[in-house]
Coordinates of C-alpha atoms (C1' of nucleotides) in Angstrom, one line a residue:
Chain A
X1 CA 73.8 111.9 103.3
X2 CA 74.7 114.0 100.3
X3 CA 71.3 112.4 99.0
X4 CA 68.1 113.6 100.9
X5 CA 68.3 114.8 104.2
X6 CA 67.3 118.1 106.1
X7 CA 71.3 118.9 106.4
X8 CA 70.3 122.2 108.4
X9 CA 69.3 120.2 111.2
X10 CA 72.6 118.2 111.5
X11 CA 74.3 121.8 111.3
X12 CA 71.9 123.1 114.5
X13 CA 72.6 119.9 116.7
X14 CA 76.5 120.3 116.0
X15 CA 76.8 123.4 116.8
X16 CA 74.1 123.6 119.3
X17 CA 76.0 120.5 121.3
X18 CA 79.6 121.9 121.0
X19 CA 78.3 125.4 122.6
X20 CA 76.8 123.1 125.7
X21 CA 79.6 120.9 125.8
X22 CA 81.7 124.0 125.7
X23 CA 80.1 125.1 128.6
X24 CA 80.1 122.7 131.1
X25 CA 83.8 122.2 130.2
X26 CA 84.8 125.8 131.2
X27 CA 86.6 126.0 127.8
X28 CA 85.6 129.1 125.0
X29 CA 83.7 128.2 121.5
X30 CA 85.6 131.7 120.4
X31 CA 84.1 133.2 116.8
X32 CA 86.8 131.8 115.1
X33 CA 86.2 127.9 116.2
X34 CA 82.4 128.2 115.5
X35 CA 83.1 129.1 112.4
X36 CA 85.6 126.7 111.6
X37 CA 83.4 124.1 112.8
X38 CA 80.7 125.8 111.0
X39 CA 82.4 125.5 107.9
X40 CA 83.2 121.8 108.4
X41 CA 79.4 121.0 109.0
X42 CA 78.6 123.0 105.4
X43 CA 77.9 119.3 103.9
X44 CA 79.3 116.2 105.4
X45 CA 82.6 115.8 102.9
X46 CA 85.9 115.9 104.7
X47 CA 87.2 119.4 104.1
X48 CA 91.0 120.2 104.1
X49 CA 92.5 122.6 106.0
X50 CA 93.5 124.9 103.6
X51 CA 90.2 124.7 101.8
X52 CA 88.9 126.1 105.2
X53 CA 91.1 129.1 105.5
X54 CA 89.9 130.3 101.9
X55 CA 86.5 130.3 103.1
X56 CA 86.9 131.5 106.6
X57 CA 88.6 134.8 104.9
X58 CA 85.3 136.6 104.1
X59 CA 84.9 136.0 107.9
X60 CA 88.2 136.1 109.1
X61 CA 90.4 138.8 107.0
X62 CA 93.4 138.5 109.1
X63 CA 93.1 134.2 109.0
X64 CA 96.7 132.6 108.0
X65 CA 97.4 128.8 108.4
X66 CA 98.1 128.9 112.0
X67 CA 94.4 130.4 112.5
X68 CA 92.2 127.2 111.3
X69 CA 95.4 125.2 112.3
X70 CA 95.0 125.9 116.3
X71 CA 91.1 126.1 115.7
X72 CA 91.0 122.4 114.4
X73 CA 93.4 121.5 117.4
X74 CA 90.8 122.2 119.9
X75 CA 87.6 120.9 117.7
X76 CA 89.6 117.8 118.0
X77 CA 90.5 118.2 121.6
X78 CA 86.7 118.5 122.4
X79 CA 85.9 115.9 120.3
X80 CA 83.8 118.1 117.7
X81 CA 85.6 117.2 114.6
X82 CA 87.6 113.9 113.3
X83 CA 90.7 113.9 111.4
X84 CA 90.7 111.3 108.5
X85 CA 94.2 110.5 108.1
X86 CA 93.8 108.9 104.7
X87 CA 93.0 112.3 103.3
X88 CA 94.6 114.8 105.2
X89 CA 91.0 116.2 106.2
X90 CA 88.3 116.9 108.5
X91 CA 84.8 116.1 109.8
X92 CA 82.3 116.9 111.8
X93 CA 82.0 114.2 114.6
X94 CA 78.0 113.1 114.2
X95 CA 78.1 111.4 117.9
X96 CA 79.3 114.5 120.3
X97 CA 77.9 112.9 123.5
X98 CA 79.5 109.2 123.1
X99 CA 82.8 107.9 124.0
X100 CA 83.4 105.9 121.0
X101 CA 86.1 105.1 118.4
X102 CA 84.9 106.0 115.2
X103 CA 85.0 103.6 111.7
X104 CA 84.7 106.2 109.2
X105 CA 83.5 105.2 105.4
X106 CA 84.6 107.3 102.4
X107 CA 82.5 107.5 99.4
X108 CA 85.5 108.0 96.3
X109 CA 82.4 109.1 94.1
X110 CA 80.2 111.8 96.6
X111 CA 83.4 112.6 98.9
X112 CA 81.1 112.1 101.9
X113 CA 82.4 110.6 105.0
X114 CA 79.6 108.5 107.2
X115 CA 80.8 107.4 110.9
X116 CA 79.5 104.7 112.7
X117 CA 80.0 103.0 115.8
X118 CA 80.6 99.3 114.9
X119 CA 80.4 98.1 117.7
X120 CA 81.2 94.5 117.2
X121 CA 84.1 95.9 115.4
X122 CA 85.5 97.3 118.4
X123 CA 84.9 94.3 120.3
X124 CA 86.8 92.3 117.8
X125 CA 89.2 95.0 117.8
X126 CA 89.7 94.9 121.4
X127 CA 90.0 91.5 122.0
X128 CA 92.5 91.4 118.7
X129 CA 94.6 93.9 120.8
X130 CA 94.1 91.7 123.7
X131 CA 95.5 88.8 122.3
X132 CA 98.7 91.1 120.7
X133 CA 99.5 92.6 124.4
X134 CA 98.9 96.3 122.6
X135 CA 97.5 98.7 124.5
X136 CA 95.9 101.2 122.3
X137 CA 95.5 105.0 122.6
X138 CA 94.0 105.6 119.2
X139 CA 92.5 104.2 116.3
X140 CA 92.0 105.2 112.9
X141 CA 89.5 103.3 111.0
X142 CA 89.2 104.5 107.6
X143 CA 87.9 102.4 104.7
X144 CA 87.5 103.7 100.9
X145 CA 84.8 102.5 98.6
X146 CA 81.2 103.6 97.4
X147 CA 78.5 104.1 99.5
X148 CA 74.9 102.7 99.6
X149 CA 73.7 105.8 97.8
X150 CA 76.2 105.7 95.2
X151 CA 75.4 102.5 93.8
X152 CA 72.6 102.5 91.5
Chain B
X1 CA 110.8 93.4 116.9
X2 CA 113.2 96.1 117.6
X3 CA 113.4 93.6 120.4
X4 CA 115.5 90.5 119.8
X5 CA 114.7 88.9 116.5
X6 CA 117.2 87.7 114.0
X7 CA 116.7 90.4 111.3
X8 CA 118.6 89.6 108.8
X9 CA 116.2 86.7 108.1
X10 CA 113.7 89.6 107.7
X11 CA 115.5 91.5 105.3
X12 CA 116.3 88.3 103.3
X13 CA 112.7 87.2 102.8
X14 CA 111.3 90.4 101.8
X15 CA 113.7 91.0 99.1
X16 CA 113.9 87.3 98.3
X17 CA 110.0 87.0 97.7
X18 CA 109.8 90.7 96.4
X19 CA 112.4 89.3 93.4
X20 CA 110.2 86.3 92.9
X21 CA 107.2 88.1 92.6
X22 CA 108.7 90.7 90.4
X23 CA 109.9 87.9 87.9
X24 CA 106.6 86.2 88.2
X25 CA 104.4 89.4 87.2
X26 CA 107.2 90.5 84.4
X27 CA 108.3 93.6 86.6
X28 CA 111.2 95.2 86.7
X29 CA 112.9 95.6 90.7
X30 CA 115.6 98.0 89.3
X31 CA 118.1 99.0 91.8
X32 CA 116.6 101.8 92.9
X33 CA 113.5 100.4 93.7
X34 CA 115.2 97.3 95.2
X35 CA 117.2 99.9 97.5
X36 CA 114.4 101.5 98.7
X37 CA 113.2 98.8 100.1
X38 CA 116.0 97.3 101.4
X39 CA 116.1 101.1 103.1
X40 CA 112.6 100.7 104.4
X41 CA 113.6 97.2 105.6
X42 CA 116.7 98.7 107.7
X43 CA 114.1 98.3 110.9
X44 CA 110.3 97.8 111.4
X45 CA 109.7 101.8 112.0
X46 CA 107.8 103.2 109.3
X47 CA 110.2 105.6 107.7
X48 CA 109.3 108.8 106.1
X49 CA 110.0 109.7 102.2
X50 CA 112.0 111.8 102.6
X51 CA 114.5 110.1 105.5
X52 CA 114.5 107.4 102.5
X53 CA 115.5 110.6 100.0
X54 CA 118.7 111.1 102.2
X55 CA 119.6 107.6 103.0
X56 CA 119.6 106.9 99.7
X57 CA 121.8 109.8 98.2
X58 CA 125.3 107.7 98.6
X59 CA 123.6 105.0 96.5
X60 CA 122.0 107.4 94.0
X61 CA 123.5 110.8 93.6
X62 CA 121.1 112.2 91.5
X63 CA 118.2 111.2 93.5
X64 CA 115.2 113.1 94.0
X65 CA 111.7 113.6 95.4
X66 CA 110.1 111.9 92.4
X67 CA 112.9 109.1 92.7
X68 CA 111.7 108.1 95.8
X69 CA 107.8 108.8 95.2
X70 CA 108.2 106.3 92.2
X71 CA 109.5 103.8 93.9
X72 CA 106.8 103.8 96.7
X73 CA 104.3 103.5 93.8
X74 CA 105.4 100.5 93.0
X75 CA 106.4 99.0 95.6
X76 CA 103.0 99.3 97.0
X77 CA 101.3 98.6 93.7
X78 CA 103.2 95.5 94.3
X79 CA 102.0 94.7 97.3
X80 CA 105.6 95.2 99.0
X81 CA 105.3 98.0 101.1
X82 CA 102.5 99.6 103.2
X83 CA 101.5 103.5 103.7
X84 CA 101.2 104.3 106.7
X85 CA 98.4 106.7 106.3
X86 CA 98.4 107.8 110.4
X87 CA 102.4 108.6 109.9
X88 CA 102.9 109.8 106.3
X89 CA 105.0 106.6 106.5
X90 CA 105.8 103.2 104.8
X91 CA 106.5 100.0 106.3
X92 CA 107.7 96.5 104.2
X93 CA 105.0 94.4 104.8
X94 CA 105.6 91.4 106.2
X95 CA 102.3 89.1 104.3
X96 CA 103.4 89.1 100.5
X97 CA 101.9 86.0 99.4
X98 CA 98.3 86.6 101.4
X99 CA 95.8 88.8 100.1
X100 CA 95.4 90.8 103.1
X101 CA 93.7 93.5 104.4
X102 CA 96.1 94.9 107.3
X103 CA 95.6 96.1 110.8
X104 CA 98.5 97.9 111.7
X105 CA 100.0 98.1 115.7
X106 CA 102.2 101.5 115.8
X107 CA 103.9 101.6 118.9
X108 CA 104.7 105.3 120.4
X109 CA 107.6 104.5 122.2
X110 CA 109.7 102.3 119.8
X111 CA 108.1 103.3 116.7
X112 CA 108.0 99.5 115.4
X113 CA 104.8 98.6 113.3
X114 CA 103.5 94.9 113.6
X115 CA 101.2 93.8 111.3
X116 CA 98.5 91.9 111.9
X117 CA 96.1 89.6 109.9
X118 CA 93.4 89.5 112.5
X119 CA 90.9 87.8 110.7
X120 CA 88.0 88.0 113.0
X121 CA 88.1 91.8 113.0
X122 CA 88.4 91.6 109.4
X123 CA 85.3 89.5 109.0
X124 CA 82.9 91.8 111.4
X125 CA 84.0 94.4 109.4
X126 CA 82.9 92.9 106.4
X127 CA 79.9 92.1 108.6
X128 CA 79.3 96.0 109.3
X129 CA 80.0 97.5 105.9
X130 CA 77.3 95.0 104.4
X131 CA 75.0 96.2 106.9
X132 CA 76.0 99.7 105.5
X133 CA 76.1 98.4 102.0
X134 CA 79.6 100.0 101.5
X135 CA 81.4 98.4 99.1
X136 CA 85.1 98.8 100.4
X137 CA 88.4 99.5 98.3
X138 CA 90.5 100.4 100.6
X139 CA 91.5 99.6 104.4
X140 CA 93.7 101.5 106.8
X141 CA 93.5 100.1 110.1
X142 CA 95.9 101.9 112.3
X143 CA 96.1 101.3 115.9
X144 CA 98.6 103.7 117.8
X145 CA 99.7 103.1 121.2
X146 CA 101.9 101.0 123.2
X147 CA 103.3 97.8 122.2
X148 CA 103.9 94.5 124.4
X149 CA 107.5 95.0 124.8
X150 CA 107.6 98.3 125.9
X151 CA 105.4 98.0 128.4
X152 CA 107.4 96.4 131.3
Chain C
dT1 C1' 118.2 98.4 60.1
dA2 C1' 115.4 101.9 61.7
dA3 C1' 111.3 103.2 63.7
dT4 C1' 108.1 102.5 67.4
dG5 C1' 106.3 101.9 71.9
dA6 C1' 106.6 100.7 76.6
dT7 C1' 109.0 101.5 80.7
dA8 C1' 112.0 103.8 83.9
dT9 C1' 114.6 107.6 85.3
dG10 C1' 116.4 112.6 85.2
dT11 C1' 115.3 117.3 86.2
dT12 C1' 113.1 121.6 87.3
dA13 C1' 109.6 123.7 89.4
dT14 C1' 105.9 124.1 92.3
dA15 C1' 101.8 122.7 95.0
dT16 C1' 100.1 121.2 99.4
dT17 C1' 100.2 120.4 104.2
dG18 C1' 101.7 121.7 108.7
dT19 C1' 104.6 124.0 112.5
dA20 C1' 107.9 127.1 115.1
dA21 C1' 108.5 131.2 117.3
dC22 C1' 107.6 135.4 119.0
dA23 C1' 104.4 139.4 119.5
dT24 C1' 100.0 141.2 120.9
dA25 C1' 95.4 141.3 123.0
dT26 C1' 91.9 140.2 126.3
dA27 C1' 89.7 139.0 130.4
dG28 C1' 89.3 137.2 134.9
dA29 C1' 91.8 136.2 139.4
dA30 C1' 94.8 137.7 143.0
Chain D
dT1 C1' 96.4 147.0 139.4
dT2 C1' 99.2 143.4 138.2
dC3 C1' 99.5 138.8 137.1
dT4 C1' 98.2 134.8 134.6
dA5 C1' 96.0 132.1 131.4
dT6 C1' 94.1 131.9 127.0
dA7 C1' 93.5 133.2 122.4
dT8 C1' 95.0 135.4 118.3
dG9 C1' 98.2 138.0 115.0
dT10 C1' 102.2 137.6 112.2
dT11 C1' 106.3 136.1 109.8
dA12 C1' 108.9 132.6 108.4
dC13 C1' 109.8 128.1 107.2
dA14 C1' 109.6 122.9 107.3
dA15 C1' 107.8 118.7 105.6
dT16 C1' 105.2 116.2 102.2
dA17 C1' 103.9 115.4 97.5
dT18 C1' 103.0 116.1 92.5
dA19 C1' 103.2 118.1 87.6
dA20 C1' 105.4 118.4 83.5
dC21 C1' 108.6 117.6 80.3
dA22 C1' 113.2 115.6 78.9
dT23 C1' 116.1 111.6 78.4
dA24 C1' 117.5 106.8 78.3
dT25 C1' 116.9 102.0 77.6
dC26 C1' 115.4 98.0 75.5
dA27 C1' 112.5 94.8 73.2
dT28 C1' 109.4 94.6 69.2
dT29 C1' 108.3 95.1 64.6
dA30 C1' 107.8 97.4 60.2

DNA sequence: TAATGATATGTTATATTGTAACATATAGAA
DNA sequence: TTCTATATGTTACAATATAACATATCATTA
């Protein structure tokens, strides 16, 4: 994604679906969250939090952890934004208008972070579940390694 | 698991085959590293570093962060243990002598981790990364939710 | 034997990540 | 206008993790 791709369009969609979904759901995409979600969407590498509150200060003079902190809390409420565990970081979420569980690949050599739905994942995943009498409420699917475009 | 299971035996295998393996590769399972597992054995909850730190004071006075930080290295270079990335946790793993990728249950209510070999998910993930042509390092497949027993 | 090197641990300090708690502001509803 | 819900400001701190350098131990070998 790093490699070729007219990135300022993924930016517009993101943003442009969060302020609709925003919206209908009655709830406020306030200065702060759009540019925390802004910032996310600057390339598609999973940014940390604190990285985020350096660069929200030209915005944000007053910002302090708690600031991006309760911003990421509701990106991730409305389903803008993933948390990837394994790295203590955050993404854009690339499929606003799906319910879906999301398998997220991490590139160790471009940092970037591609989601997919795998579908026959979660169908295995499911019936795996099934079969250990688990109800789930979440899933994390991370997997580390080197993506198609970093491999000559 | 937390649920009527004879746990000793549990305990006795893990430290039994971690010896083994130990003696097989030439590496040392000092005591501290050898008590920090036993600690993380106490139960199948994944335990947090630092609950380790404090447990593990009355066996090692001068114990500190980097004590116990060092021995989770190895003992998950070695296979023994499992981060649980989801928790900022660790669990013994129960699979020593498979090569395994591991889907992990983590139930909310009793806070016991089963873990799971669930092959077929593992192969339409292979299935999916090819597709993606991802070549994968690392796994963590965390499923959170409710687990068998405690659902009534 | 003494020097060397590999491994493990001790120790201090600090970096990174995340939350609690209470105060203030703002805007719409009653 | 007052009330309420929501959002943000602010201070302090908790929780998680690592860096860097010192010391110890032991087997190897010069």
């Amino acid at each position: 994604m790093t490699h070729s791709h007219n990135h300022t369009a993924c930016v517009q969609v993101a943003l442009t679906n969060a302020a609709q979904l925003c919206a209908e759901r009655g709830v406020q995409l306030t200065p702060i969250r759009q540019q925390v979600l802004e910032l996310i969407w600057a390339n598609h590498h999973a940014v940390k939090a604190y990285d985020l509150l350096e660069r929200i200060k030209p915005l944000q003079s007053a910002a302090k952890p708690a600031t991006i902190y309760r911003a990421l809390d509701f990106l991730m409420e409305q389903g803008f934004i993933h948390r990837v565990e394994s790295l203590n970081a955050f993404i854009g979420c690339t499929d606003l208008r799906t319910v879906h569980e999301q398998l997220l690949l991490i590139c160790k050599q471009c940092q970037d972070v591609e989601e997919r739905q795998a579908n026959a994942v979660m169908q295995s995943l499911a019936d795996e579940l099934k079969e250990a009498g688990f109800t789930a409420h979440h899933k994390a699917i991370e997997i580390h390694g080197i993506c198609q475009n970093c491999q000559q």
